[in-house]
């Protein structure tokens, strides 16, 4: 009964305090519900994205004397198999075609036999370029090597048999050639370096006629290409475990008659580490926000602590027991929590609808409900920690007289300050960060083929302790400024307080605990907002860099292997409308020992700007310095870090590489000198490659053949320019653009839809910053209306009262923002370093979102100004009326 009466009194006379506390709870609930539900949707989207990139889920290859028909029946009967079709593989000694008056021939290649309905069952395996979509098809590179087109006739060389002649019906691209020509069952290191250059695809009936004699001799392999049911768990790790387990189970059932190439499992294997990174992003970017929301709520609730103690003391004098006081506090907690939870979940629904087009953020109903329930529990926890816990502690520890006594000045430092826990936490953070930076580490450990992935939690200690230490240090500095720097504070506030500046400084000193808490809260929220914004901006920056690395430029023209296109082709491409510049890039293959690696010949004077090279891609010098080395010392070569380690190279070492001679086609030894390390390079693979001077390579090999052309546009859409370039080069070369590359390149973390996540996180960061500055400060002023009213009754003018209010506002805002900026710098650099695995490649410099930071500053200043103005407006009431209400 007392609790209900108390709640009615709160609704009638303490609405602002109650609603402010509920607002703090709502922010925490909305943040947890939004980011948590979004995380569930993200992991599910990662799974679907990984599945969608796999054109053939399993390639089951017949072993030994297994009969293809029997193997096909076994595979079709396996649970979960939706489609299974046999594909024949045979070797050819070479292909030849007569075009005009010349005969073009190729080296050894592959002949595939495709059954009816293959293209419809596995649409991602073939992409038509010209001619019909069925019949005898040539791969794009093969058509370029033979100068063949639909309607021409091609001879297929057969070992020990005369060639077979077939008409060409169409030319196709093989987007999944790497997986199509994999060695099923072979480890990663034993897989082919590259798919075959010469491939012809035949209908199964034609394949049987052409390769039938070889099949009887055992020279033809058969694979069963399988499409599975995609009813898989939403988590990539769980989906990987299920798919890989089913693949092993099928191999067991086949009892040695077939091996399974698990393409779907490989794709999910890559996605599962990215899913764990997404969860870590939730911890780093979501959890600090939820904690800060709790601190803001506690600060709002503590602003009324003195009045709550006086009210409790009054209840004590009227016979209320400790149990009754606790019940009253629990009633207030429940009311604030219910209002905050309802508001928070409503906000989360609106955010999901506005940012992602669905109130559930794209997650399933069960996942959304679970996160909503978890957020509601967190809301109750925040409200209990802010209201019920302090009230319970006071009800058990304080007497009536103690509860009536206002909390005044105390010179005793907090216990953590006496033991220096802020310095200890910062020292631990610095030590962990130094060790991680010095020794290198992997935050997410995902051993290939192992179902479980794990997190190197040790590396996460650095930012965790940095948050704790920085927050405690901010409180210590604000407290010291108000105690030992009172004279300096008085001089700083003189423009606002005038002759009352010493009095104002002394008053601020007596309120130092309250002001120090507000400064710390503002610094933490500012640091959270700024560090989150910097991280998100850097992520977007590196996603663009990743796409540019993979594609090479806005538009890239990749010549077919064996095509002898020289650098003069750049002049023709430069004439295409929308092209700003064209950079030729040699692409050769070189043997270092027995290891075959890619070699890129560049023009050192122009590749820096054409390829937009970054310093973080190189070791042993900046990008411009190493390009200068290639220009001044033409026989220099940049080597990948893996090769340097494998071959124990030192700067200046002689490196003998074997390159193919342009005339004789034989490999010859070319001397180079190790000049530096290239960890990344446009269009290059991620592991092992060389970068050399194009003129030197051309001189040594006797050919100026160019592998690709990097095209930068003049602002015209890259997709438009790419279409125009395709009209110029025809089917003889592959044309890609960065717009399409952004959609398919790099990490599955692009499925996180970072733009939407940014709206959620940064929107909450702004709200928390406004609450930490304006709301907390305004409520602090409101709780001291009695003091201001007494001063007004004694003759203080509004201008003099404004000196107190604006001086405190300036102190809190100025010091809070300065400390927040310092914390943001350190935390941003630490986050980018610790989460370096999220970035591919790691950033050269972090990206600073100045526009957002400007909006953050403006919002904080506006909130503080609004709180001060509202307080002054309330003080215009007659002092007697104000004191009567209080």
Coordinates of N, CA and C in Angstrom, one line a residue, residues 555-739:
X555 N 38.4 0.2 -63.4 CA 38.1 -0.9 -64.4 C 39.4 -1.6 -64.8
X556 N 39.4 -2.9 -64.9 CA 40.6 -3.7 -65.2 C 40.3 -4.6 -66.4
X557 N 41.2 -4.6 -67.3 CA 41.2 -5.4 -68.5 C 42.2 -6.5 -68.3
X558 N 41.8 -7.8 -68.2 CA 42.8 -8.9 -68.0 C 42.8 -9.7 -69.3
X559 N 44.0 -9.7 -69.9 CA 44.2 -10.4 -71.1 C 44.3 -11.9 -70.9
X560 N 43.9 -12.7 -71.9 CA 43.9 -14.2 -71.8 C 45.3 -14.7 -71.7
X561 N 45.6 -15.7 -70.9 CA 47.0 -16.3 -70.9 C 47.4 -16.7 -72.4
X562 N 48.6 -16.3 -72.7 CA 49.1 -16.6 -74.0 C 48.9 -15.5 -75.0
X563 N 48.0 -14.6 -74.7 CA 47.8 -13.5 -75.6 C 49.0 -12.5 -75.6
X564 N 49.4 -12.1 -76.8 CA 50.6 -11.3 -76.9 C 50.2 -9.8 -77.2
X565 N 49.7 -9.2 -76.1 CA 49.2 -7.8 -76.2 C 50.2 -6.9 -75.6
X566 N 50.7 -5.9 -76.3 CA 51.8 -5.1 -75.8 C 51.2 -3.8 -75.1
X567 N 52.1 -3.0 -74.5 CA 51.7 -1.8 -73.8 C 51.0 -0.8 -74.7
X568 N 51.2 -0.9 -76.0 CA 50.6 0.1 -76.9 C 49.1 0.0 -76.9
X569 N 48.5 -1.1 -76.5 CA 47.1 -1.3 -76.4 C 46.5 -0.2 -75.4
X570 N 47.3 0.3 -74.5 CA 46.8 1.3 -73.6 C 46.4 2.6 -74.3
X571 N 47.0 2.9 -75.4 CA 46.6 4.1 -76.2 C 45.2 3.9 -76.7
X572 N 44.9 2.7 -77.2 CA 43.5 2.5 -77.8 C 42.5 2.5 -76.6
X573 N 42.8 1.9 -75.5 CA 41.9 2.0 -74.4 C 41.7 3.4 -73.8
X574 N 42.7 4.2 -73.9 CA 42.6 5.6 -73.4 C 41.6 6.4 -74.2
X575 N 41.3 6.0 -75.4 CA 40.4 6.7 -76.2 C 38.9 6.4 -75.9
X576 N 38.7 5.4 -75.0 CA 37.3 5.1 -74.7 C 36.7 6.2 -73.8
X577 N 35.5 6.7 -74.2 CA 34.9 7.8 -73.4 C 34.8 7.4 -71.9
X578 N 35.2 8.4 -71.0 CA 35.1 8.2 -69.6 C 36.4 7.7 -69.0
X579 N 37.4 7.4 -69.8 CA 38.7 6.9 -69.3 C 39.6 8.0 -69.0
X580 N 40.2 8.1 -67.8 CA 41.1 9.1 -67.4 C 42.6 8.7 -67.7
X581 N 42.9 7.5 -67.3 CA 44.3 7.0 -67.5 C 44.3 5.5 -67.6
X582 N 45.3 5.0 -68.2 CA 45.5 3.5 -68.4 C 46.9 3.1 -68.1
X583 N 47.0 2.1 -67.2 CA 48.4 1.7 -66.8 C 48.5 0.2 -67.1
X584 N 49.5 -0.1 -68.0 CA 49.8 -1.5 -68.3 C 50.5 -2.2 -67.2
X585 N 50.1 -3.5 -66.9 CA 50.7 -4.2 -65.9 C 51.1 -5.6 -66.4
X586 N 52.4 -6.0 -66.4 CA 52.8 -7.3 -66.8 C 52.4 -8.3 -65.8
X587 N 52.0 -9.5 -66.2 CA 51.7 -10.6 -65.3 C 52.3 -11.8 -65.9
X588 N 53.4 -12.3 -65.2 CA 54.1 -13.5 -65.6 C 54.1 -14.5 -64.5
X589 N 54.7 -15.6 -64.7 CA 54.9 -16.6 -63.7 C 56.4 -16.9 -63.6
X590 N 56.9 -17.0 -62.3 CA 58.3 -17.2 -62.1 C 58.5 -18.3 -61.1
X591 N 59.5 -19.2 -61.3 CA 59.9 -20.2 -60.4 C 61.0 -19.7 -59.5
X592 N 60.7 -19.8 -58.1 CA 61.8 -19.6 -57.2 C 62.0 -20.9 -56.5
X593 N 63.1 -21.6 -56.8 CA 63.3 -22.9 -56.5 C 62.3 -23.8 -57.2
X594 N 61.5 -24.6 -56.5 CA 60.5 -25.4 -57.2 C 59.1 -24.7 -57.0
X595 N 59.1 -23.5 -56.4 CA 57.8 -22.9 -56.2 C 57.4 -21.9 -57.3
X596 N 56.2 -22.1 -57.9 CA 55.8 -21.2 -59.0 C 55.0 -20.1 -58.4
X597 N 55.3 -18.8 -58.7 CA 54.7 -17.7 -58.1 C 54.3 -16.7 -59.2
X598 N 53.4 -15.8 -58.9 CA 53.0 -14.7 -59.8 C 54.1 -13.6 -59.8
X599 N 54.4 -13.0 -61.0 CA 55.3 -11.9 -61.0 C 54.7 -10.8 -61.8
X600 N 54.7 -9.6 -61.2 CA 54.1 -8.4 -61.8 C 55.2 -7.4 -62.2
X601 N 55.2 -7.1 -63.5 CA 56.1 -6.1 -64.0 C 55.4 -4.7 -64.1
X602 N 56.0 -3.7 -63.4 CA 55.4 -2.4 -63.3 C 56.3 -1.3 -63.9
X603 N 55.6 -0.2 -64.2 CA 56.4 1.0 -64.5 C 56.5 1.8 -63.2
X604 N 57.7 1.8 -62.6 CA 57.8 2.4 -61.2 C 57.4 3.9 -61.2
X605 N 57.5 4.6 -62.3 CA 57.3 6.1 -62.2 C 55.8 6.4 -62.2
X606 N 54.9 5.4 -62.6 CA 53.5 5.7 -62.7 C 52.6 4.8 -62.0
X607 N 53.1 3.6 -61.5 CA 52.2 2.7 -60.9 C 51.7 3.2 -59.5
X608 N 52.5 4.0 -58.9 CA 52.1 4.5 -57.6 C 50.8 5.2 -57.6
X609 N 50.6 6.1 -58.5 CA 49.3 6.8 -58.6 C 48.2 6.0 -59.3
X610 N 48.6 5.2 -60.3 CA 47.7 4.4 -61.0 C 47.1 3.3 -60.2
X611 N 47.9 2.7 -59.3 CA 47.4 1.6 -58.5 C 47.0 2.1 -57.1
X612 N 47.2 3.4 -56.8 CA 46.9 4.0 -55.5 C 47.5 3.2 -54.4
X613 N 48.9 3.0 -54.5 CA 49.6 2.2 -53.6 C 49.6 2.9 -52.2
X614 N 49.6 2.0 -51.2 CA 49.7 2.5 -49.8 C 50.9 2.0 -49.1
X615 N 51.4 2.8 -48.2 CA 52.6 2.4 -47.5 C 52.5 1.1 -46.7
X616 N 51.3 0.9 -46.2 CA 51.1 -0.4 -45.3 C 51.2 -1.6 -46.2
X617 N 51.2 -1.5 -47.5 CA 51.4 -2.7 -48.3 C 52.8 -3.2 -48.5
X618 N 53.8 -2.4 -47.9 CA 55.2 -2.7 -48.1 C 55.9 -2.7 -46.8
X619 N 57.1 -3.3 -46.8 CA 58.0 -3.3 -45.7 C 59.4 -3.1 -46.2
X620 N 60.2 -2.4 -45.4 CA 61.5 -2.0 -45.8 C 61.6 -0.6 -46.5
X621 N 60.5 0.1 -46.5 CA 60.4 1.4 -47.1 C 59.0 1.7 -47.5
X622 N 58.7 3.0 -47.7 CA 57.4 3.4 -48.2 C 57.1 3.0 -49.6
X623 N 55.9 3.2 -50.1 CA 55.6 2.8 -51.4 C 56.4 3.5 -52.4
X624 N 56.5 4.9 -52.2 CA 57.3 5.7 -53.2 C 58.8 5.3 -53.1
X625 N 59.3 5.1 -51.9 CA 60.7 4.7 -51.8 C 61.1 3.4 -52.6
X626 N 60.2 2.4 -52.4 CA 60.5 1.1 -53.0 C 60.2 1.2 -54.6
X627 N 59.3 2.0 -55.0 CA 59.2 2.2 -56.5 C 60.4 3.0 -57.0
X628 N 61.0 3.9 -56.2 CA 62.2 4.6 -56.6 C 63.3 3.6 -56.7
X629 N 63.3 2.6 -55.8 CA 64.4 1.5 -55.9 C 64.3 0.7 -57.2
X630 N 63.0 0.4 -57.5 CA 62.8 -0.4 -58.8 C 63.3 0.4 -60.0
X631 N 63.1 1.8 -59.9 CA 63.4 2.6 -61.1 C 64.9 2.8 -61.1
X632 N 65.6 3.0 -60.0 CA 67.1 3.3 -60.0 C 67.9 2.0 -60.2
X633 N 67.3 0.9 -59.7 CA 68.0 -0.4 -59.8 C 67.0 -1.4 -60.4
X634 N 67.0 -1.4 -61.8 CA 66.0 -2.2 -62.5 C 66.0 -3.7 -62.2
X635 N 67.1 -4.2 -61.7 CA 67.1 -5.7 -61.4 C 66.6 -5.9 -59.9
X636 N 66.1 -4.9 -59.3 CA 65.6 -5.1 -57.9 C 64.2 -5.8 -58.1
X637 N 63.8 -6.5 -57.0 CA 62.5 -7.2 -57.0 C 62.0 -7.1 -55.6
X638 N 60.7 -6.9 -55.5 CA 60.0 -6.9 -54.2 C 59.3 -8.3 -54.1
X639 N 59.5 -8.8 -52.9 CA 59.2 -10.2 -52.6 C 58.1 -10.2 -51.5
X640 N 57.2 -11.2 -51.5 CA 56.2 -11.4 -50.5 C 56.9 -11.8 -49.2
X641 N 56.3 -11.5 -48.1 CA 56.8 -11.8 -46.8 C 57.0 -13.3 -46.6
X642 N 56.1 -14.1 -47.1 CA 56.1 -15.5 -47.0 C 57.4 -16.1 -47.7
X643 N 57.7 -15.6 -48.9 CA 58.9 -16.0 -49.6 C 60.2 -15.6 -48.9
X644 N 60.2 -14.4 -48.3 CA 61.3 -14.0 -47.6 C 61.6 -14.9 -46.4
X645 N 60.5 -15.3 -45.7 CA 60.7 -16.2 -44.6 C 61.1 -17.6 -45.0
X646 N 60.5 -18.1 -46.1 CA 60.8 -19.5 -46.5 C 62.2 -19.6 -47.0
X647 N 62.7 -18.6 -47.7 CA 64.0 -18.7 -48.3 C 65.1 -17.9 -47.6
X648 N 64.8 -17.4 -46.4 CA 65.7 -16.7 -45.5 C 66.5 -15.6 -46.3
X649 N 65.8 -14.7 -46.9 CA 66.4 -13.7 -47.7 C 66.8 -12.5 -46.8
X650 N 67.8 -11.8 -47.3 CA 68.3 -10.5 -46.7 C 68.4 -9.5 -47.7
X651 N 68.2 -8.2 -47.4 CA 68.3 -7.1 -48.4 C 69.5 -7.2 -49.2
X652 N 69.4 -7.2 -50.5 CA 70.5 -7.2 -51.5 C 70.9 -8.6 -51.9
X653 N 70.2 -9.6 -51.4 CA 70.6 -11.0 -51.8 C 70.3 -11.2 -53.3
X654 N 71.1 -12.0 -53.9 CA 70.9 -12.4 -55.3 C 69.8 -13.4 -55.4
X655 N 68.8 -13.2 -56.2 CA 67.6 -14.1 -56.3 C 67.5 -14.5 -57.8
X656 N 67.7 -15.8 -58.1 CA 67.6 -16.3 -59.4 C 66.3 -16.8 -59.7
X657 N 65.5 -16.2 -60.5 CA 64.1 -16.6 -60.8 C 64.1 -17.2 -62.3
X658 N 63.3 -18.2 -62.5 CA 63.1 -18.7 -63.8 C 61.9 -18.2 -64.4
X659 N 62.0 -17.5 -65.5 CA 60.9 -16.9 -66.3 C 60.8 -17.5 -67.7
X660 N 59.6 -17.5 -68.2 CA 59.5 -18.1 -69.6 C 60.0 -17.1 -70.6
X661 N 60.8 -17.6 -71.6 CA 61.3 -16.7 -72.7 C 60.1 -16.5 -73.6
X662 N 60.0 -15.2 -74.1 CA 58.9 -14.9 -75.0 C 59.0 -15.5 -76.3
X663 N 60.1 -15.9 -76.8 CA 60.3 -16.5 -78.1 C 60.3 -18.0 -78.1
X664 N 61.2 -18.6 -77.3 CA 61.3 -20.0 -77.2 C 60.3 -20.7 -76.3
X665 N 59.6 -19.9 -75.5 CA 58.7 -20.5 -74.5 C 59.3 -21.4 -73.5
X666 N 60.6 -21.4 -73.4 CA 61.4 -22.2 -72.4 C 61.7 -21.3 -71.2
X667 N 61.8 -21.9 -70.1 CA 62.1 -21.2 -68.9 C 63.6 -20.9 -68.8
X668 N 63.9 -19.7 -68.5 CA 65.3 -19.2 -68.4 C 65.6 -18.5 -67.1
X669 N 66.8 -18.5 -66.6 CA 67.2 -17.9 -65.4 C 67.4 -16.4 -65.5
X670 N 66.8 -15.6 -64.7 CA 66.9 -14.2 -64.7 C 67.4 -13.7 -63.3
X671 N 68.5 -13.0 -63.2 CA 69.0 -12.6 -61.9 C 68.3 -11.3 -61.4
X672 N 67.9 -11.3 -60.1 CA 67.3 -10.2 -59.5 C 68.0 -10.0 -58.1
X673 N 67.8 -8.9 -57.5 CA 68.3 -8.6 -56.2 C 67.1 -8.2 -55.3
X674 N 67.1 -8.8 -54.1 CA 66.0 -8.6 -53.2 C 66.1 -7.2 -52.7
X675 N 65.0 -6.4 -53.0 CA 65.0 -5.0 -52.6 C 64.0 -4.6 -51.6
X676 N 63.0 -5.4 -51.2 CA 62.0 -5.0 -50.2 C 60.9 -6.1 -50.2
X677 N 59.9 -5.8 -49.4 CA 58.8 -6.7 -49.2 C 57.5 -6.1 -49.6
X678 N 56.7 -6.8 -50.4 CA 55.3 -6.3 -50.8 C 54.3 -7.3 -50.2
X679 N 53.5 -6.8 -49.2 CA 52.5 -7.7 -48.6 C 51.2 -7.7 -49.4
X680 N 51.0 -6.6 -50.1 CA 49.8 -6.5 -50.9 C 50.1 -5.8 -52.2
X681 N 49.4 -6.1 -53.3 CA 49.6 -5.4 -54.6 C 48.4 -5.5 -55.4
X682 N 48.0 -4.5 -56.2 CA 46.8 -4.6 -57.0 C 46.8 -5.8 -57.9
X683 N 45.7 -6.6 -57.8 CA 45.4 -7.8 -58.6 C 46.2 -9.0 -58.1
X684 N 47.1 -8.8 -57.2 CA 48.0 -9.9 -56.8 C 47.3 -10.8 -55.8
X685 N 47.7 -12.1 -55.7 CA 47.2 -13.0 -54.7 C 47.6 -12.6 -53.3
X686 N 47.1 -13.1 -52.3 CA 47.4 -12.7 -50.9 C 48.6 -13.3 -50.4
X687 N 49.1 -14.4 -51.0 CA 50.2 -15.1 -50.3 C 51.6 -14.8 -50.9
X688 N 51.9 -15.3 -52.1 CA 53.2 -15.2 -52.7 C 53.2 -14.6 -54.1
X689 N 54.1 -13.6 -54.3 CA 54.2 -13.0 -55.6 C 55.4 -12.1 -55.6
X690 N 55.8 -11.6 -56.8 CA 57.0 -10.7 -57.0 C 56.5 -9.5 -57.7
X691 N 57.2 -8.4 -57.4 CA 56.9 -7.1 -58.2 C 58.3 -6.6 -58.7
X692 N 58.4 -6.4 -60.0 CA 59.7 -6.1 -60.6 C 59.5 -5.0 -61.6
X693 N 60.6 -4.5 -62.1 CA 60.6 -3.4 -63.2 C 60.2 -4.0 -64.5
X694 N 59.1 -3.5 -65.1 CA 58.6 -4.0 -66.4 C 59.6 -4.0 -67.5
X695 N 60.4 -2.9 -67.6 CA 61.4 -2.8 -68.7 C 62.4 -3.9 -68.5
X696 N 62.9 -4.1 -67.3 CA 63.9 -5.1 -67.1 C 63.4 -6.5 -67.4
X697 N 62.1 -6.8 -67.0 CA 61.5 -8.1 -67.3 C 61.4 -8.3 -68.8
X698 N 60.9 -7.2 -69.5 CA 60.8 -7.3 -70.9 C 62.1 -7.6 -71.7
X699 N 63.1 -6.9 -71.2 CA 64.5 -7.0 -71.8 C 65.0 -8.4 -71.6
X700 N 64.8 -9.0 -70.4 CA 65.4 -10.3 -70.1 C 64.6 -11.4 -70.8
X701 N 63.3 -11.3 -70.9 CA 62.5 -12.3 -71.5 C 62.2 -12.2 -73.0
X702 N 62.5 -11.0 -73.5 CA 62.3 -10.8 -75.0 C 60.9 -10.5 -75.4
X703 N 60.0 -10.1 -74.5 CA 58.6 -9.8 -74.8 C 58.1 -8.7 -73.9
X704 N 57.3 -7.9 -74.5 CA 56.7 -6.8 -73.7 C 55.2 -7.1 -73.4
X705 N 54.8 -8.4 -73.5 CA 53.4 -8.7 -73.4 C 52.9 -8.3 -72.0
X706 N 51.7 -7.7 -72.0 CA 51.0 -7.1 -70.9 C 49.9 -8.1 -70.4
X707 N 49.8 -8.3 -69.1 CA 48.8 -9.2 -68.6 C 47.5 -8.5 -68.3
X708 N 47.5 -7.2 -67.9 CA 46.3 -6.5 -67.6 C 46.5 -5.0 -67.8
X709 N 45.4 -4.2 -67.9 CA 45.5 -2.8 -67.9 C 44.6 -2.2 -66.8
X710 N 45.2 -1.3 -66.0 CA 44.5 -0.7 -64.9 C 43.9 0.6 -65.4
X711 N 42.6 0.8 -65.4 CA 41.9 1.9 -66.0 C 41.3 2.7 -64.9
X712 N 41.6 4.0 -64.8 CA 41.0 4.9 -63.9 C 40.0 5.8 -64.7
X713 N 38.8 6.0 -64.1 CA 37.8 6.8 -64.9 C 37.9 8.3 -64.5
X714 N 37.2 9.1 -65.3 CA 37.2 10.5 -65.0 C 36.0 11.0 -64.2
X715 N 35.5 10.1 -63.5 CA 34.2 10.4 -62.7 C 33.0 9.7 -63.3
X716 N 33.1 9.2 -64.5 CA 32.1 8.4 -65.0 C 31.9 7.1 -64.3
X717 N 30.7 6.5 -64.2 CA 30.5 5.3 -63.5 C 31.4 4.2 -64.0
X718 N 32.2 3.5 -63.2 CA 33.0 2.4 -63.6 C 32.3 1.3 -64.4
X719 N 31.0 1.1 -64.0 CA 30.2 0.1 -64.7 C 30.0 0.5 -66.1
X720 N 29.7 1.8 -66.3 CA 29.4 2.3 -67.7 C 30.7 2.2 -68.5
X721 N 31.8 2.6 -67.9 CA 33.1 2.6 -68.7 C 33.5 1.1 -69.0
X722 N 33.2 0.2 -68.1 CA 33.5 -1.2 -68.3 C 32.7 -1.7 -69.5
X723 N 31.5 -1.3 -69.6 CA 30.7 -1.8 -70.7 C 31.2 -1.3 -72.0
X724 N 31.7 0.0 -72.0 CA 32.2 0.5 -73.3 C 33.5 -0.2 -73.6
X725 N 34.3 -0.5 -72.6 CA 35.6 -1.2 -72.9 C 35.4 -2.6 -73.4
X726 N 34.3 -3.3 -72.9 CA 34.0 -4.6 -73.5 C 33.7 -4.5 -75.0
X727 N 33.1 -3.4 -75.4 CA 32.8 -3.3 -76.8 C 34.1 -3.1 -77.6
X728 N 35.1 -2.7 -77.0 CA 36.4 -2.5 -77.7 C 37.2 -3.7 -77.7
X729 N 37.3 -4.4 -76.6 CA 38.2 -5.6 -76.5 C 37.5 -6.9 -76.9
X730 N 36.2 -6.9 -77.0 CA 35.5 -8.1 -77.3 C 35.6 -9.2 -76.3
X731 N 35.6 -10.5 -76.7 CA 35.6 -11.6 -75.8 C 37.1 -12.1 -75.6
X732 N 38.0 -11.4 -76.2 CA 39.4 -11.8 -76.0 C 40.0 -11.5 -74.7
X733 N 39.4 -10.6 -73.9 CA 39.9 -10.3 -72.6 C 38.7 -10.1 -71.6
X734 N 39.0 -10.3 -70.4 CA 38.0 -10.1 -69.3 C 38.1 -8.7 -68.7
X735 N 36.9 -8.1 -68.6 CA 36.8 -6.8 -68.1 C 36.0 -6.8 -66.8
X736 N 36.5 -6.2 -65.8 CA 35.9 -6.2 -64.5 C 35.9 -4.7 -64.0
X737 N 34.9 -4.4 -63.1 CA 34.8 -3.0 -62.6 C 34.7 -3.1 -61.1
X738 N 35.1 -2.0 -60.4 CA 35.1 -2.0 -59.0 C 33.7 -2.0 -58.4
X739 N 32.7 -1.5 -59.1 CA 31.4 -1.5 -58.5 C 30.9 -2.9 -58.2

